[in-house]
Structure formats: structure tokens, C-alpha cells
Coordinates of C-alpha atoms and ligand atoms in Angstrom, one line a residue:
X326 CA 83.6 212.2 -17.3
X327 CA 82.1 215.1 -15.4
X328 CA 80.0 216.1 -18.4
X329 CA 78.5 212.7 -18.9
X330 CA 74.9 212.1 -17.8
X331 CA 74.2 210.0 -14.7
X332 CA 72.7 207.1 -16.8
X333 CA 75.8 207.0 -19.0
X334 CA 78.0 207.0 -15.9
X335 CA 75.9 204.2 -14.3
X336 CA 76.0 202.2 -17.6
X337 CA 79.7 202.6 -18.0
X338 CA 80.3 201.6 -14.4
X339 CA 78.5 198.3 -14.5
X340 CA 79.8 197.6 -18.1
X341 CA 83.3 197.7 -16.6
X342 CA 82.2 195.5 -13.7
X343 CA 80.6 193.0 -16.0
X344 CA 83.6 192.9 -18.4
X345 CA 85.9 192.2 -15.4
X346 CA 83.4 189.6 -14.1
X347 CA 83.1 187.9 -17.5
X348 CA 86.9 187.8 -17.9
X349 CA 87.3 186.3 -14.5
X350 CA 84.6 183.8 -15.2
X351 CA 86.4 182.8 -18.4
X352 CA 89.7 182.3 -16.6
X353 CA 88.2 180.4 -13.6
X354 CA 86.0 178.2 -15.8
X355 CA 88.9 177.4 -18.2
X356 CA 91.4 176.6 -15.5
X357 CA 89.0 174.6 -13.3
X358 CA 87.7 172.8 -16.4
X359 CA 91.2 171.9 -17.6
X360 CA 92.2 170.6 -14.2
X361 CA 89.0 168.7 -13.9
X362 CA 89.3 167.2 -17.3
X363 CA 92.9 166.2 -16.7
X364 CA 92.0 164.5 -13.5
X365 CA 89.1 162.7 -15.1
X366 CA 91.3 161.4 -17.9
X367 CA 94.0 160.2 -15.5
X368 CA 91.3 158.5 -13.3
X369 CA 89.8 156.9 -16.4
X370 CA 93.2 155.6 -17.5
X371 CA 94.0 154.1 -14.1
X372 CA 90.6 152.5 -13.8
X373 CA 90.7 151.0 -17.3
X374 CA 94.1 149.5 -16.8
X375 CA 93.3 148.2 -13.3
X376 CA 90.1 146.6 -14.6
X377 CA 92.1 144.9 -17.3
X378 CA 94.6 143.4 -14.8
X379 CA 92.1 140.7 -13.9
X380 CA 91.3 139.9 -17.5
X381 CA 94.6 138.2 -18.2
X382 CA 95.3 134.7 -17.0
X383 CA 97.9 131.9 -17.6
X384 CA 97.0 128.2 -18.0
X385 CA 99.5 125.5 -18.3
X386 CA 97.0 123.3 -20.1
X387 CA 93.7 124.2 -21.5
X388 CA 92.8 121.0 -23.4
X389 CA 90.8 121.5 -26.6
X390 CA 89.5 125.0 -27.3
X391 CA 85.8 125.3 -27.9
X392 CA 85.3 126.8 -31.4
X393 CA 82.6 129.1 -29.9
X394 CA 85.0 130.4 -27.3
X395 CA 85.2 134.2 -27.4
X396 CA 88.2 134.7 -25.2
X397 CA 91.6 135.1 -26.9
X398 CA 94.3 132.6 -26.3
X399 CA 98.0 132.7 -27.2
X400 CA 100.8 130.3 -26.5
X401 CA 103.1 131.5 -23.7
X402 CA 106.0 129.8 -22.0
X403 CA 104.8 126.3 -22.7
X404 CA 101.2 127.1 -21.6
X405 CA 98.6 129.6 -22.7
X406 CA 97.7 133.1 -22.0
X407 CA 94.0 133.8 -21.8
X408 CA 92.8 137.3 -22.6
X409 CA 89.2 137.5 -21.5
X410 CA 86.7 139.0 -23.8
X411 CA 86.0 141.7 -21.1
X412 CA 89.5 143.0 -21.7
X413 CA 89.1 146.7 -22.8
X414 CA 91.9 147.3 -25.2
X415 CA 90.3 150.6 -26.5
X416 CA 87.7 152.4 -24.5
X417 CA 87.1 156.2 -24.3
X418 CA 90.4 156.7 -26.2
X419 CA 92.2 154.8 -23.5
X420 CA 94.4 152.1 -25.2
X421 CA 95.5 149.2 -23.1
X422 CA 98.1 146.7 -24.4
X423 CA 100.0 143.7 -23.1
X424 CA 103.8 143.7 -23.1
X425 CA 106.6 141.5 -22.1
X426 CA 109.4 142.9 -20.0
X427 CA 111.5 143.7 -23.2
X428 CA 108.7 146.1 -24.2
X429 CA 107.5 143.8 -27.0
X430 CA 103.8 144.2 -27.7
X431 CA 102.0 140.9 -27.2
X432 CA 98.4 141.9 -27.4
X433 CA 96.4 145.1 -27.9
X434 CA 96.9 148.4 -29.6
X435 CA 99.1 151.4 -28.7
X436 CA 98.9 154.5 -31.0
X437 CA 102.3 155.7 -29.7
X438 CA 103.9 152.3 -29.6
X439 CA 107.1 153.5 -31.2
X440 CA 107.5 156.5 -28.9
X441 CA 106.9 154.4 -25.8
X442 CA 109.3 151.6 -26.8
X443 CA 112.1 153.2 -24.8
X444 CA 109.9 154.2 -21.9
X445 CA 110.8 152.1 -18.9
X446 CA 107.9 150.3 -17.1
X447 CA 107.0 151.9 -13.8
X448 CA 104.4 150.0 -11.8
X449 CA 101.2 151.9 -10.9
X450 CA 102.6 155.3 -11.7
X451 CA 101.5 157.8 -14.3
X452 CA 104.2 159.0 -16.7
X453 CA 104.0 161.9 -19.0
X454 CA 105.1 161.9 -22.6
X455 CA 104.9 164.9 -24.9
X456 CA 104.7 164.0 -28.6
X457 CA 104.2 166.7 -31.2
X458 CA 102.9 169.2 -28.6
X459 CA 100.4 166.7 -27.4
X460 CA 100.6 165.4 -23.9
X461 CA 100.1 161.7 -23.3
X462 CA 99.6 159.9 -20.0
X463 CA 101.1 156.4 -19.7
X464 CA 100.1 154.0 -16.9
X465 CA 101.7 150.6 -16.4
X466 CA 100.7 147.7 -14.2
X467 CA 102.9 144.7 -13.5
X468 CA 101.0 141.3 -13.7
X469 CA 102.0 139.2 -10.7
X470 CA 99.9 136.1 -10.8
X471 CA 101.6 132.8 -11.2
X472 CA 102.8 132.2 -14.8
X473 CA 102.4 135.9 -15.7
X474 CA 105.7 137.1 -14.3
X475 CA 107.5 139.5 -16.6
X476 CA 104.2 140.7 -18.2
X477 CA 103.0 144.3 -18.1
X478 CA 99.8 146.1 -19.0
X479 CA 100.4 149.6 -20.5
X480 CA 97.6 152.1 -20.8
X481 CA 98.0 155.3 -22.8
X482 CA 95.7 158.2 -23.4
X483 CA 96.1 161.6 -25.0
X484 CA 95.2 164.8 -23.1
X485 CA 93.6 166.1 -26.3
X486 CA 90.8 163.7 -25.7
X487 CA 89.5 165.7 -22.7
X488 CA 90.6 169.0 -24.0
X489 CA 88.1 168.8 -26.8
X490 CA 85.4 169.0 -24.2
X491 CA 87.1 172.0 -22.6
X492 CA 87.3 173.6 -26.0
X493 CA 83.6 173.0 -26.6
X494 CA 82.7 174.6 -23.2
X495 CA 85.0 177.5 -24.0
X496 CA 83.4 178.0 -27.4
X497 CA 80.0 178.1 -25.8
X498 CA 81.2 180.6 -23.2
X499 CA 82.8 182.7 -25.9
X500 CA 79.5 182.9 -27.6
X501 CA 77.1 183.3 -24.7
X502 CA 79.1 185.5 -22.3
X503 CA 79.6 188.4 -24.8
X504 CA 75.9 188.0 -25.8
X505 CA 75.0 188.2 -22.1
X506 CA 77.3 191.2 -21.7
X507 CA 75.7 193.1 -24.6
X508 CA 72.1 192.3 -23.4
X509 CA 73.0 193.4 -19.8
X510 CA 74.6 196.6 -21.0
X511 CA 71.7 197.6 -23.3
X512 CA 69.1 196.4 -20.7
X513 CA 71.0 198.3 -17.9
X514 CA 71.1 201.5 -20.0
X515 CA 67.4 201.3 -20.7
X516 CA 66.6 200.5 -17.1
X517 CA 68.8 203.4 -15.8
X518 CA 67.1 205.8 -18.4
X519 CA 63.7 204.7 -17.2
X520 CA 64.6 204.9 -13.5
X521 CA 66.1 208.3 -13.9
X522 CA 63.4 209.8 -16.0
X523 CA 61.7 211.4 -12.9
X524 CA 65.0 213.3 -12.2
X525 CA 64.8 214.8 -15.7
X526 CA 61.2 215.8 -15.0
X527 CA 62.1 217.3 -11.7
X528 CA 65.0 219.4 -13.1
X529 CA 62.7 220.5 -16.0
X530 CA 60.0 221.6 -13.6
X531 CA 62.5 223.4 -11.4
X532 CA 64.0 225.1 -14.5
X533 CA 60.5 226.1 -15.6
X534 CA 59.7 227.6 -12.2
X535 CA 63.0 229.3 -12.2
X536 CA 62.3 230.8 -15.6
X537 CA 58.7 231.8 -15.3
X538 CA 58.6 232.3 -11.5
X539 CA 55.2 230.5 -11.4
X540 CA 55.2 228.7 -8.1
X541 CA 51.9 227.0 -9.0
X542 CA 53.9 224.6 -11.1
X543 CA 54.2 221.0 -9.7
X544 CA 56.2 218.0 -10.6
X545 CA 54.0 215.2 -11.9
X546 CA 55.7 211.8 -11.9
X547 CA 52.7 209.6 -10.9
X548 CA 52.3 207.2 -8.1
X549 CA 55.2 205.5 -6.4
X550 CA 57.1 205.3 -3.1
X551 CA 60.7 205.1 -4.1
X552 CA 63.4 207.7 -3.4
X553 CA 62.7 209.7 -6.6
X554 CA 59.0 209.9 -5.8
X555 CA 59.9 211.1 -2.3
X556 CA 62.3 213.6 -3.8
X557 CA 59.5 214.9 -6.1
X558 CA 57.1 215.0 -3.2
X559 CA 59.7 217.0 -1.2
X560 CA 60.1 219.5 -4.1
X561 CA 56.3 219.9 -4.4
X562 CA 56.0 220.5 -0.7
X563 CA 58.8 223.1 -0.9
X564 CA 57.1 224.8 -3.9
X565 CA 53.8 224.8 -2.0
X566 CA 55.4 226.4 1.1
X567 CA 57.2 228.9 -1.1
X568 CA 53.9 229.7 -2.8
X569 CA 52.2 230.1 0.5
X570 CA 55.0 232.3 1.8
X571 CA 54.9 234.5 -1.3
X572 CA 51.1 234.6 -1.2
X573 CA 51.2 235.6 2.5
X574 CA 53.7 238.3 1.8
X575 CA 51.6 239.6 -1.1
X576 CA 48.5 239.6 1.1
X577 CA 50.3 241.3 3.9
X578 CA 51.5 244.1 1.6
X579 CA 48.1 244.6 0.2
X580 CA 46.3 244.4 3.7
X581 CA 48.9 246.7 5.3
X582 CA 48.6 249.4 2.6
X583 CA 44.8 249.1 2.7
X584 CA 44.7 249.3 6.5
X585 CA 47.2 252.1 6.7
X586 CA 45.5 254.2 4.1
X587 CA 42.6 255.3 6.4
X588 CA 44.7 256.8 9.2
X589 CA 47.1 258.3 6.7
X590 CA 44.2 260.0 4.8
X591 CA 42.7 261.2 8.1
X592 CA 46.0 262.8 9.2
X593 CA 46.6 264.4 5.8
X594 CA 43.0 265.7 5.6
X595 CA 43.2 267.0 9.1
X596 CA 46.5 268.8 8.4
X597 CA 45.3 270.3 5.2
X598 CA 42.1 271.5 6.7
X599 CA 43.7 273.0 9.8
X600 CA 46.4 274.8 7.7
X601 CA 43.8 276.4 5.3
X602 CA 43.3 279.4 7.6
X603 CA 44.4 280.7 11.0
X604 CA 42.8 278.6 13.8
X605 CA 42.1 279.1 17.4
X606 CA 44.3 277.3 20.0
X607 CA 41.3 275.0 20.7
X608 CA 41.0 274.1 17.1
X609 CA 44.7 273.4 16.8
X610 CA 44.5 271.2 19.9
X611 CA 41.5 269.3 18.5
X612 CA 43.4 268.7 15.2
X613 CA 46.5 267.5 17.0
X614 CA 44.5 265.2 19.2
X615 CA 42.9 263.6 16.0
X616 CA 46.4 263.3 14.5
X617 CA 47.7 261.7 17.7
X618 CA 44.8 259.2 17.8
X619 CA 45.3 258.2 14.2
X620 CA 49.1 257.9 14.7
X621 CA 48.6 255.7 17.7
X622 CA 46.2 253.5 15.7
X623 CA 48.8 253.3 12.9
X624 CA 51.5 252.3 15.3
X625 CA 49.3 249.7 16.9
X626 CA 48.4 248.4 13.5
X627 CA 52.0 248.1 12.4
X628 CA 53.0 246.4 15.5
X629 CA 50.1 243.9 15.3
X630 CA 50.8 243.2 11.7
X631 CA 54.5 242.5 12.3
X632 CA 53.7 240.3 15.3
X633 CA 51.1 238.4 13.4
X634 CA 53.2 237.8 10.3
X635 CA 56.1 236.7 12.4
X636 CA 53.8 234.2 14.1
X637 CA 52.1 233.1 11.0
X638 CA 55.3 232.5 9.1
X639 CA 57.0 231.0 12.2
X640 CA 59.8 233.5 11.5
X641 CA 60.8 233.4 15.1
X642 CA 61.6 230.3 17.1
X643 CA 59.2 230.3 20.0
X644 CA 60.7 228.2 22.8
X645 CA 58.4 225.7 24.4
X646 CA 58.5 225.2 28.2
X647 CA 56.3 223.9 30.9
X648 CA 54.0 226.9 31.7
X649 CA 52.1 227.3 34.9
X650 CA 48.8 228.3 33.5
X651 CA 47.2 228.9 36.9
X652 CA 49.8 231.5 37.7
X653 CA 49.7 233.0 34.2
X654 CA 45.9 233.5 34.1
X655 CA 45.8 234.9 37.6
X656 CA 48.5 237.5 37.0
X657 CA 47.0 238.6 33.6
X658 CA 43.5 238.9 35.2
X659 CA 44.9 240.7 38.2
X660 CA 46.6 243.3 36.0
X661 CA 43.7 243.7 33.5
X662 CA 41.1 244.0 36.3
X663 CA 42.7 247.3 37.1
X664 CA 41.5 248.7 33.7
X665 CA 38.7 251.1 34.6
X666 CA 36.8 251.0 31.3
X667 CA 33.0 251.2 31.1
X668 CA 32.9 250.3 34.8
X669 CA 33.3 246.6 33.8
X670 CA 34.2 244.0 36.5
X671 CA 36.6 241.2 35.7
X672 CA 36.2 238.0 37.7
X673 CA 38.2 234.8 37.4
X674 CA 37.8 231.2 38.4
X675 CA 41.1 229.4 38.1
X676 CA 41.8 225.8 38.9
X677 CA 45.0 225.2 40.9
X678 CA 48.1 223.6 39.5
X679 CA 47.2 223.6 35.8
X680 CA 50.3 223.3 33.7
X681 CA 50.9 222.8 30.0
X682 CA 53.7 222.8 27.4
X683 CA 53.8 226.1 25.5
X684 CA 55.3 229.5 25.0
X685 CA 54.6 231.8 27.9
X686 CA 54.8 235.0 25.8
X687 CA 52.3 233.8 23.2
X688 CA 49.9 232.4 25.8
X689 CA 50.0 235.8 27.6
X690 CA 49.2 237.5 24.3
X691 CA 46.3 235.2 23.6
X692 CA 44.7 235.8 26.9
X693 CA 45.3 239.6 26.8
X694 CA 43.7 239.8 23.3
X695 CA 40.6 238.0 24.4
X696 CA 40.2 240.1 27.6
X697 CA 40.8 243.4 25.8
X698 CA 38.2 242.5 23.3
X699 CA 35.8 241.7 26.1
X700 CA 36.4 245.2 27.5
X701 CA 36.2 246.8 24.1
X702 CA 32.9 245.2 23.1
X703 CA 31.5 245.0 26.7
X704 CA 28.5 247.0 27.9
X705 CA 28.5 249.7 30.6
X706 CA 28.9 248.2 34.1
X707 CA 29.1 244.8 32.6
X708 CA 31.2 241.9 33.6
X709 CA 33.9 239.6 32.2
X710 CA 34.5 236.1 33.5
X711 CA 37.8 234.3 32.9
X712 CA 37.9 230.5 33.7
X713 CA 40.7 228.0 33.6
X714 CA 40.2 224.3 34.2
X715 CA 41.6 220.9 33.3
X716 CA 39.1 218.7 31.5
X717 CA 39.2 215.3 29.9
X718 CA 39.7 217.1 26.6
X719 CA 42.7 219.0 27.9
X720 CA 43.3 222.5 29.4
X721 CA 40.2 224.7 28.9
X722 CA 40.5 228.5 29.0
X723 CA 37.4 230.7 28.4
X724 CA 36.7 234.4 28.4
X725 CA 33.0 235.4 28.5
X726 CA 31.3 238.7 28.7
X727 CA 27.8 240.2 28.6
X728 CA 28.7 242.6 25.9
X729 CA 27.3 243.4 22.5
X730 CA 27.7 239.9 21.1
X731 CA 28.3 238.7 17.6
X732 CA 25.7 237.7 15.0
X733 CA 25.6 234.0 14.0
X734 CA 26.6 234.9 10.4
X735 CA 29.6 236.8 11.4
X736 CA 30.9 234.3 14.0
X737 CA 32.8 232.1 11.4
X738 CA 34.5 235.2 10.0
X739 CA 35.8 237.0 13.1
X740 CA 39.0 234.9 13.2
X741 CA 40.1 236.1 9.7
X742 CA 42.8 238.7 9.3
X743 CA 41.6 242.3 9.5
X744 CA 37.9 241.2 9.8
X745 CA 35.9 243.5 11.9
X746 CA 32.2 242.8 12.6
X747 CA 29.5 245.4 12.1
X748 CA 29.2 245.9 15.8
X749 CA 32.8 247.1 16.2
X750 CA 32.2 250.9 16.0
X751 CA 34.8 251.8 18.5
X752 CA 37.4 252.3 15.8
X753 CA 40.1 251.2 18.3
X754 CA 40.7 247.7 17.0
X755 CA 43.0 246.6 14.2
X756 CA 41.1 243.4 13.2
X757 CA 44.1 241.3 14.0
X758 CA 43.5 240.4 17.7
X759 CA 41.4 237.2 17.1
X760 CA 43.4 236.1 14.1
X761 CA 46.5 236.3 16.3
X762 CA 44.6 234.3 19.0
X763 CA 43.7 231.7 16.4
X764 CA 47.4 231.4 15.2
X765 CA 48.7 231.1 18.8
X766 CA 46.1 228.4 19.6
X767 CA 47.1 226.6 16.4
X768 CA 50.8 226.9 17.3
X769 CA 50.0 225.1 20.6
X770 CA 48.0 222.4 18.8
X771 CA 44.7 223.6 20.3
X772 CA 41.3 224.8 19.1
X773 CA 39.4 228.1 19.6
X774 CA 35.7 228.8 19.0
X775 CA 33.1 231.3 20.0
X776 CA 29.6 231.0 21.4
X777 CA 27.8 234.3 21.1
X778 CA 24.4 235.9 20.9
X779 CA 23.9 239.4 19.5
X780 CA 23.1 241.8 22.3
X781 CA 23.6 239.3 25.1
X782 CA 27.3 238.5 25.1
X783 CA 30.1 236.2 23.9
X784 CA 32.2 233.4 25.2
X785 CA 35.5 232.5 23.6
X786 CA 36.7 229.0 24.5
X787 CA 40.2 227.7 23.9
X788 CA 41.0 224.0 24.4
X789 CA 44.7 222.9 24.4
Ligands
ADP83 P1 39.5 244.1 16.6 O1 40.8 244.6 16.7 O2 38.6 244.8 15.7 O3 38.9 243.8 17.9 P2 39.6 241.2 16.5 O4 40.3 240.3 15.5 O5 40.1 241.2 17.9 O6 39.7 242.7 15.9 O7 38.1 240.9 16.5 C1 37.4 240.8 15.2 C2 36.0 241.2 15.4 O8 35.3 240.3 16.2 C3 35.9 242.5 16.1 O9 36.0 243.6 15.2 C4 34.5 242.4 16.7 O10 33.5 242.8 15.8 C5 34.3 241.0 17.0 N1 34.6 240.6 18.4 C6 35.7 240.2 18.9 N2 35.6 239.9 20.3 C7 34.4 240.3 20.6 C8 33.6 240.3 21.8 N3 34.1 239.9 23.0 N4 32.3 240.7 21.8 C9 31.8 241.0 20.6 N5 32.4 241.1 19.4 C10 33.7 240.7 19.4

């Protein structure tokens, strides 16, 4: 059973159910029909005999009988018995006949006359008589009108009469129910096969991806909204995310090796050059300082890359809380204003009581990245202005400077990973600060953009 395909299992399941259902239908129909037919026959027998009771009359004297008279007359006890022409002696296989109390047949027809000769009359009661495996119903009525004393009407009918109808219905059922069963099973099998076709395609696509490792492969099962289409869409989404994750990893490895190559080459070259001959203490010190600078840059780069990848891949779960932005911006600005670089002044205009849902650590990082860029690309004795306010669009945070600015062409590219504009000659950056700011903003459902003019300054605006 375990090795059977789902469609065979489904088909088997409803075949069994249908067989049980059909068998039960047979039994119910047969027994209900039989009971119904028996009741109908008995009712018919009683009705016919009762109707005939009024059709027999006794006359002491009837004079001359009209030759056109259709009723039947017979001499009886010095008078006449009149059997009306409405008397139904044989209708629907119900036979009614007139007897005297000695069970002598006076009028009518009784197919089992001989067998009923010994059967005592019993007024208004149905008696059963079994003759050659056939059940007969016998119904007697005593005639009570004056002159008719001692006369009985006896009706008989065979059960076979009704059972032929039951047999006909059963024959029909015997023919149609198996036909219906076969059509249902075949139809059900084809339907299950059609319905489960997407599963086959899903498993084939999954096997193909497993075999070739090509995550670009997608499951194509056309339009639809049922569970299988949802499953396929779920798989496709999973493949897309896996592809993105692998692509990000590949890109990270390539970027990391590319970015680390420069400091490593500088350190190697510096070491080789210094070791070529004996150097003075000053030359050794100079070489060591270069090596130290490059090592620091490498370490910064590695840290930034790891942080950035963790954020981009959502590898860490960053808890969300209600962050007091007023307090956060004030404390970051207070600390960073202490940086004595290029004699730059940092000012801040912060609205009171601004709060938002977010991750405190990430928001700190975002602001620190923007402010350190403003220092890095600021001019001598320049200024930096940080502002925080609540607007109709949301919480607006901006960092502006009067530094070197960014050209219009480069502005759309500066948020890319490792992108460094032409103006960044300091060699201190890693090219990851703004892409991290972009990811942090995206994480908080916000937007970041820059307004800048080369040589005049820049303004980074974040709206949450
Ligand atoms: P980096 O580590 O090089 O600063 P970022 O991702 O922080 O990398 O910034 C990308 C580039 O955008 C920088 O190399 C620089 O050219 C430019 N940039 C960023 N901030 C400013 C700014 N405040 N003024 C001028 N240029 C900037």
C-alpha cells in the first residue's frame, strides 16, 4: 500500500466507499420496495373486496328481467341475488368470489379455490397461504344485509404479482449501479490524475534542481488559486530566496576578496621592500605605521562586511522596541561632537518626545554612519547639522554638511555595496557605510535619499 501512488490510493479509497454505498443502496431499495409492494398489494386486496361488498343484493321478487339487463341474477333462498355489473371479480390480479358459509363457490373465480376450500372464513382479516413457495393473501368479508346472511366475499391475490415489479426495479438497479460504479471509478481516477499532475511537476522540478543545482529553475503549473498552485508558488518563492541567498554569498565572497586584496598587497609589498636591505629606525617605523594602517583598514572592512551581511540576510533577529529617538539622536550627537576632526562643528536640532518602533542598535549605527561620513567628507572648519522632527510623513531624520558634495551622476550609486565616489580620496572608508544605512532604513520600513551639490555639501534625509 505504501508504494502505491496517491492517485491510486485515492481511487481505491472511493471505489471501496462506492461499492459499500451501492451495496447498501441495493439492500435498502430491495427491502423498502418489497415492503412497499406487499403493503400496496394488501391494500389493493382490501379495497377491491370492500368495494364489491355493496355490489351484491338480495331481492325477494324481481318481476320480469329486462333482456337488456347487464347485472347478473341467480336464484337464492326463494328470491334472487343480484350481482351488479360493477362487481370486480378480477382486477389487478385480485380475484373476488362469492361463497356460501359451507365454502361453496356461488359466483366469481378463485385460482386457488381448491387450496382455500378448507380455509375458515375470518371477517375483515388478511390470512396468509403459502402454495408451492408462493405466498397468497386471502381477505374475507361477511355480507350482512337482509337476505344475504351466510354469504361471504373472498378475495385472493398472489404476492408474486407485486414482486415482479420489485424484480424489474432490481434488474434495472443491477444494470445501472455497476455501470455507475465503473464510470465513477474511471472518472475519479482521471480526475485525481489531472488534479495531482502539478504535484508530479513540482517533484520533477525539485529533483531537477537537486540534480543540477540550478536554482534558476521554477515550477510552471499555470494560473490557479488552489492549494497546489499555492504550494508551487511557495516552492518558487523558496527557490527565489535560496537563489538570492546563494547569489549574495557569492557576491560577498567576490567583494570581500577584491576589497581585501589591496591592503594585503600593500602590507606584503611594504614588508618585502623593508626587508630587502638594512633600514634605519625611522624607515622601520614608517613601514610599521603603513602596515598598522592597512591592518586597521582590513579589520574595519571585515567587521563592516560581516555586519552588513548579517543585516542583509536577516541572519540575526533584531528585536523591535519603542525607541526614544530624541534621546538617541541627542546622545549620539553629543558623543560625536567631541570628535576633533578638521575643526568641524556639529550642531543638532532635535524635537522633543519623538518615539518610533525599531531596533535601537541599528538606529544608532545608521546615525553614526551618516555623521562619520559628514566628518570624513567635510571641509576644514565646516559644520554638520543633524535634525530630528515628526512630520505628517513620519519621523524625519537628516544629516547635512557643507563638505565636498557628490556629483548628480554618482548620487544614485552611493548606496550600493562597496561603491566609493571619485571625491573619496581619504582612503579611510570601506564603501559599506551608506549601503548599511540603506539596509537599516529598509529594515524599519523607511526611505533614505540624498540631496547634494558638488563642492557645496550634502544632506542625507531618512523618513521612517
Ligand atoms: P565610505 O566608507 O567610502 O564612506 P559609504 O558607503 O559610507 O562608503 O559612502 C559611499 C560614498 O558616498 C563615499 O565613498 C563618498 O564618495 C560618498 N559620500 C558619502 N557620504 C558623503 C558626504 N557626506 N559627502 C560627500 N560624499 C559622501
